[in-house]
Structures are given as C-alpha cells and as structure tokens.
mmCIF file of C-alpha atoms in Angstrom:
data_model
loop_
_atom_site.group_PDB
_atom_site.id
_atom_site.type_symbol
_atom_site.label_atom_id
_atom_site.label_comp_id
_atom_site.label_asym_id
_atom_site.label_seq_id
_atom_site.Cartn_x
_atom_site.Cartn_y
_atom_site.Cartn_z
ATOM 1 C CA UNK A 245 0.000 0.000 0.000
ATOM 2 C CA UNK A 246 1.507 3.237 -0.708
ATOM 3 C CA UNK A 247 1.215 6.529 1.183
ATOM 4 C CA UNK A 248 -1.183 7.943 -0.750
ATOM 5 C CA UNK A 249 -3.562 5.010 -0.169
ATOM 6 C CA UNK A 250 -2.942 5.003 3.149
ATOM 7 C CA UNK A 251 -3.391 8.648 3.549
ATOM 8 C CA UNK A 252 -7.082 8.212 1.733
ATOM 9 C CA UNK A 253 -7.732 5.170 4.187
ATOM 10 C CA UNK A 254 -7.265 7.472 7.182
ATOM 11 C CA UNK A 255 -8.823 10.573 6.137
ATOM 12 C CA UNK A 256 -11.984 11.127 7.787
ATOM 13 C CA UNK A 257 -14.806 13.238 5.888
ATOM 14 C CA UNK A 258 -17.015 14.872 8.511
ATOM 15 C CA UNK A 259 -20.837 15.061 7.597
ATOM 16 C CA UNK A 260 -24.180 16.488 8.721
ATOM 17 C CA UNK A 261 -26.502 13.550 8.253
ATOM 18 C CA UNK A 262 -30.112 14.404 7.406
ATOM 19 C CA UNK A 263 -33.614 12.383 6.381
ATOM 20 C CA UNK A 264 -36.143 12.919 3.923
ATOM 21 C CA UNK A 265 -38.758 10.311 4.336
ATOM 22 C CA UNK A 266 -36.837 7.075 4.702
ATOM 23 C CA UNK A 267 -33.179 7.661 3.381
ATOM 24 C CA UNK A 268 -30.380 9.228 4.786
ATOM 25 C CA UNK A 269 -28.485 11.691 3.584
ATOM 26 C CA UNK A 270 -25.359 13.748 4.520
ATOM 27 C CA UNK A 271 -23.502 17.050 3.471
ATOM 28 C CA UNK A 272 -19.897 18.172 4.275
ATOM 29 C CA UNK A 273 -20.254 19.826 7.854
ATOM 30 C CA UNK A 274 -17.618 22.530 6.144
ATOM 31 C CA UNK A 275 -20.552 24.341 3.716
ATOM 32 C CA UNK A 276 -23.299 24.120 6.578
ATOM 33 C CA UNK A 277 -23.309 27.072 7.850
ATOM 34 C CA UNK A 278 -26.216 26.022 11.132
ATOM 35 C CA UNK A 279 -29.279 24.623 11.273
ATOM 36 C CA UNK A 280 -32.211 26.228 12.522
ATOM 37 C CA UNK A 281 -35.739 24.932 13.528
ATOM 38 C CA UNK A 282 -38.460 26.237 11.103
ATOM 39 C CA UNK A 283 -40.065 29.058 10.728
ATOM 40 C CA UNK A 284 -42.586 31.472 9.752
ATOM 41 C CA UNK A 285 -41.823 31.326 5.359
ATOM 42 C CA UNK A 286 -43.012 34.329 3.044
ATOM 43 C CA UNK A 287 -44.176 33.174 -0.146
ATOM 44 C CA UNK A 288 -42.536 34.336 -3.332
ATOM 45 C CA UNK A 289 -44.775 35.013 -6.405
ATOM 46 C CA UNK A 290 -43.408 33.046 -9.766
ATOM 47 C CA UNK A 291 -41.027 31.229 -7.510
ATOM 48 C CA UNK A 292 -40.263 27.397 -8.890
ATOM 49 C CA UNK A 293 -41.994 24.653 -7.542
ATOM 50 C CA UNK A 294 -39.717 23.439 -5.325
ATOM 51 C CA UNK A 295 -38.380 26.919 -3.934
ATOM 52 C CA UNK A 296 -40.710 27.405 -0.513
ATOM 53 C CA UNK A 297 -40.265 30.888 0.133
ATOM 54 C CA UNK A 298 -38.007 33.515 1.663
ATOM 55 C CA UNK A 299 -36.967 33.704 5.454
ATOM 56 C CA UNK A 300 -35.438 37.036 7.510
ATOM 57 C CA UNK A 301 -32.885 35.397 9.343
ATOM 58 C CA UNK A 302 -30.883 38.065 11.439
ATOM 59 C CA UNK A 303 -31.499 40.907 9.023
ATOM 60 C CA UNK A 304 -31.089 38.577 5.812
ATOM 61 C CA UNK A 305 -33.464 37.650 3.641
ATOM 62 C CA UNK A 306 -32.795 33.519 2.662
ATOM 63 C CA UNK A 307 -34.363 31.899 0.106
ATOM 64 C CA UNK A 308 -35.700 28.364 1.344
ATOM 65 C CA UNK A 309 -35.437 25.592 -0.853
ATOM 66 C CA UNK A 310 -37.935 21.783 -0.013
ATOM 67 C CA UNK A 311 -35.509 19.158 -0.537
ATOM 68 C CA UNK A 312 -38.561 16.811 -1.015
ATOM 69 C CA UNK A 313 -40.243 19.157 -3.643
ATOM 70 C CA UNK A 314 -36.538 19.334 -5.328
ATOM 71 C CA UNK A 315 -36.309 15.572 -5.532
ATOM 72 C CA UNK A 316 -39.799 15.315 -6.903
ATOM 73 C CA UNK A 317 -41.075 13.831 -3.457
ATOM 74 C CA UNK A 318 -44.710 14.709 -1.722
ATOM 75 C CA UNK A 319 -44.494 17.919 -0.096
ATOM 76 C CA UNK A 320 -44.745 17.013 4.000
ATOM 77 C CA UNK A 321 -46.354 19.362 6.877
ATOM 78 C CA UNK A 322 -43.366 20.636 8.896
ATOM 79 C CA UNK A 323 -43.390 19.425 12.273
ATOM 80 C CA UNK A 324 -40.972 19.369 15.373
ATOM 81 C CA UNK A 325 -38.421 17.375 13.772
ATOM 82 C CA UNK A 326 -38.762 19.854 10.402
ATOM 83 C CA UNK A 327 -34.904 22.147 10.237
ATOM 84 C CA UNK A 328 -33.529 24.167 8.127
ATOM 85 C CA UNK A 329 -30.068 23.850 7.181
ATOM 86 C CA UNK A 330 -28.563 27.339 5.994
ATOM 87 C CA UNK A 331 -25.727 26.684 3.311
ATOM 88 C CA UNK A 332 -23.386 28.704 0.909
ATOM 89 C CA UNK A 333 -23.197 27.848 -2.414
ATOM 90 C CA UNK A 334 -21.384 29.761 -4.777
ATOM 91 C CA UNK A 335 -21.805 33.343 -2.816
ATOM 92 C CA UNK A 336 -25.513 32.756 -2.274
ATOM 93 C CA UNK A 337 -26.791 31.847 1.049
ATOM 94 C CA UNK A 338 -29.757 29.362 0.949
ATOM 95 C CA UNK A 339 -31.363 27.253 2.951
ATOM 96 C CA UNK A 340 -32.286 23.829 2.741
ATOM 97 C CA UNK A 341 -36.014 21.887 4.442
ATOM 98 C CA UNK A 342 -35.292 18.572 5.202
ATOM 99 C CA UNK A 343 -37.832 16.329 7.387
ATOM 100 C CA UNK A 344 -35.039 15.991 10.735
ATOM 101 C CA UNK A 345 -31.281 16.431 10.958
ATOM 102 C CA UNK A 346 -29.696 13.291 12.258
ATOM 103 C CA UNK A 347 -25.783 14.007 13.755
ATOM 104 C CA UNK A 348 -22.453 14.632 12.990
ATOM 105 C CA UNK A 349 -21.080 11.602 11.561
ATOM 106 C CA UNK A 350 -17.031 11.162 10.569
ATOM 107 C CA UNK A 351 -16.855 8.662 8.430
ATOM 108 C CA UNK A 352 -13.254 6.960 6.517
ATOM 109 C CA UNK A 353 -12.896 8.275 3.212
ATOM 110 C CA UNK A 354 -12.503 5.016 2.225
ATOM 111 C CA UNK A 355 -15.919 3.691 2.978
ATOM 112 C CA UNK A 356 -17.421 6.128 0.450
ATOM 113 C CA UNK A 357 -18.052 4.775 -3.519
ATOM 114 C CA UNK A 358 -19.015 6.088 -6.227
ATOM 115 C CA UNK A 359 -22.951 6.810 -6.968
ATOM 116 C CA UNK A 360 -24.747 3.828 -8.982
ATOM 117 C CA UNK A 361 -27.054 5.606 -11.729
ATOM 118 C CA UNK A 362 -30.095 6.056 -9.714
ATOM 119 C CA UNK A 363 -30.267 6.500 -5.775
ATOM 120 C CA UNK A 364 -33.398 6.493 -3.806
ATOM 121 C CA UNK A 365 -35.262 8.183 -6.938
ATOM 122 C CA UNK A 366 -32.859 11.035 -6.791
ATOM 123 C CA UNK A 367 -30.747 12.564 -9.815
ATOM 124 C CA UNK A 368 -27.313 10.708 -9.363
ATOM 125 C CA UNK A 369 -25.938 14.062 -10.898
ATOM 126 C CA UNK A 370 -26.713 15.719 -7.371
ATOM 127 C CA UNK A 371 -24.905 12.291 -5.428
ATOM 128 C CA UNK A 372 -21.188 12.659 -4.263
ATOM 129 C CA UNK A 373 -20.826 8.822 -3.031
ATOM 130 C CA UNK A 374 -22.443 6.806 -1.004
ATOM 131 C CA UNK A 375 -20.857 6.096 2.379
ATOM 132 C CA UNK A 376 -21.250 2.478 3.833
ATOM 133 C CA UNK A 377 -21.794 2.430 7.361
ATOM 134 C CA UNK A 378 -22.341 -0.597 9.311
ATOM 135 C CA UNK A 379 -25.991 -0.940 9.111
ATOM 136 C CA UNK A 380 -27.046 2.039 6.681
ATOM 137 C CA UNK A 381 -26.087 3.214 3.629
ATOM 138 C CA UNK A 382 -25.700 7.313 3.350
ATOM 139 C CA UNK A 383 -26.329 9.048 0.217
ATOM 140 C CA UNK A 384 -23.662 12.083 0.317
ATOM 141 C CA UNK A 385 -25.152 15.135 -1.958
ATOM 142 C CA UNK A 386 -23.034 17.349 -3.582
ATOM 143 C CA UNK A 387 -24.830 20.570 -3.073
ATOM 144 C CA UNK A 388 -22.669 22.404 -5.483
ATOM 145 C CA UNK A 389 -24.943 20.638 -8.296
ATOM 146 C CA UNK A 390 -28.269 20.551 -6.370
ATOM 147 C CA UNK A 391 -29.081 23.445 -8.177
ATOM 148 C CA UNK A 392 -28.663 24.257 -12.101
ATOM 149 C CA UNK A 393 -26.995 27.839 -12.683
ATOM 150 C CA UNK A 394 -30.810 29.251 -13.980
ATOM 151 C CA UNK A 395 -31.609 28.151 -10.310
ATOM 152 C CA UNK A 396 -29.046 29.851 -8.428
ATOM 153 C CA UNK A 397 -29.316 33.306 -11.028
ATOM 154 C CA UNK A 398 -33.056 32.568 -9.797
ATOM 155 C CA UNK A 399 -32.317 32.796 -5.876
ATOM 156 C CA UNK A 400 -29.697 35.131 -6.692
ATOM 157 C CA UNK A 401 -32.676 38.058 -7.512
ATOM 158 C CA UNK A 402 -34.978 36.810 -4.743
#
C-alpha cells in the first residue's frame, strides 16, 4: 500500500446527516453554515416549484429551498423534527427543508463509492458517493450541483 492510499484510508470526511422520508443523507459539515428549527416562510410570487419561500434570518433575507419538492417527493407538513439547514453555495446563502437532521457523523474516506445511476429516486448528478456504514447506507449530496446555474441566477434576484 503506498502513502497515498494510506493517507485516503485514514482521512476522515465529517458530515451532517439528514432524512427525507426514509433515506439518509449527509452534506460536508464545512458548507453548513447552522441549522435552525423552522419558521414562519413568506411566499414568493413566480417562484419554482420546489423553492418554498423567503426567510429574515438576522437581518437577511434567505431563500428556502424543499428538498422533497426538489427531488420530486410529496411535499410534507413541517413538524418538530422539520430544520432548516442554511448553506453557501457559490456566494448565495440558501437554505435547505429537510424532514429531521440526524448528527455529525465522521466517516473513513474510504468507505465512500461512487454513486450507482439512480439513488433512492434522486438525480445521481446531485450524489457525491455513497458512504457504507455498518448498518445504513448514506447518500452524500453534492450541493454544489443541487441546483442548475438558472436556479441559483433565480435565488440570486430573490
């Protein structure tokens, strides 16, 4: 084994783990910027399908994205478990529903492959890996291509 494989062995990715409906999902803990509970969402006219609304969080406004509505999932009431988890992606703050956040997992680098061609119904474009734990699978998103560049001009003029 040479360094370099040895070096991937031991590296350990750190991830916010998350659910919608059944699977499991996580997102580098590096572009989360916190997680909030919900709250009270303004509508925006001509908004996409899947965009919720806006929120005022500390004097900004943030769009707010349904990751269920965005994976083509039925649209669930919030409820105690709903969060939002606020994330940067290319110089736009947004902010992700998802049904409850899970933990902080650190995981070996090396437990993560490559996506097969269709996860859990969702776009394998939007799938990282997927990270084998030792009873669950975790589908890693890659939130850099969650959204298309029309959808981030999009949030960009909300």
């Amino acid at each position: 084994m040479d360094v370099n494989q040895r070096k991937q062995e031991d590296e350990l990715l750190q991830l916010v783990t998350f659910s919608i409906g059944e699977e499991e999902f996580g997102v580098n803990i590096l572009k989360v910027q916190e997680i909030i509970r919900t709250m009270e969402i303004t509508r925006v006219p001509r908004a996409p399908e899947f965009v919720e609304g806006v929120i005022n969080l500390r004097g900004k406004v943030i769009p707010i994205i349904d990751l269920r509505r965005r994976f083509g999932l039925v649209s669930k009431t919030h409820d105690k478990n709903t969060r939002i988890i606020v994330i940067e992606i290319n110089n736009i703050i947004v902010g992700f529903v998802v049904d409850a956040v899970s933990e902080v997992l650190r995981i070996p680098a090396s437990t993560v492959e490559p996506p097969p061609p269709v996860v859990a119904g969702v776009d394998s474009d939007y799938i990282s890996g997927v990270g084998k734990l030792q009873d669950r699978l975790l589908i890693m998103l890659d939130l850099d291509k969650l959204l298309s560049n029309d959808d981030m001009e999009m949030l960009g003029g909300i």
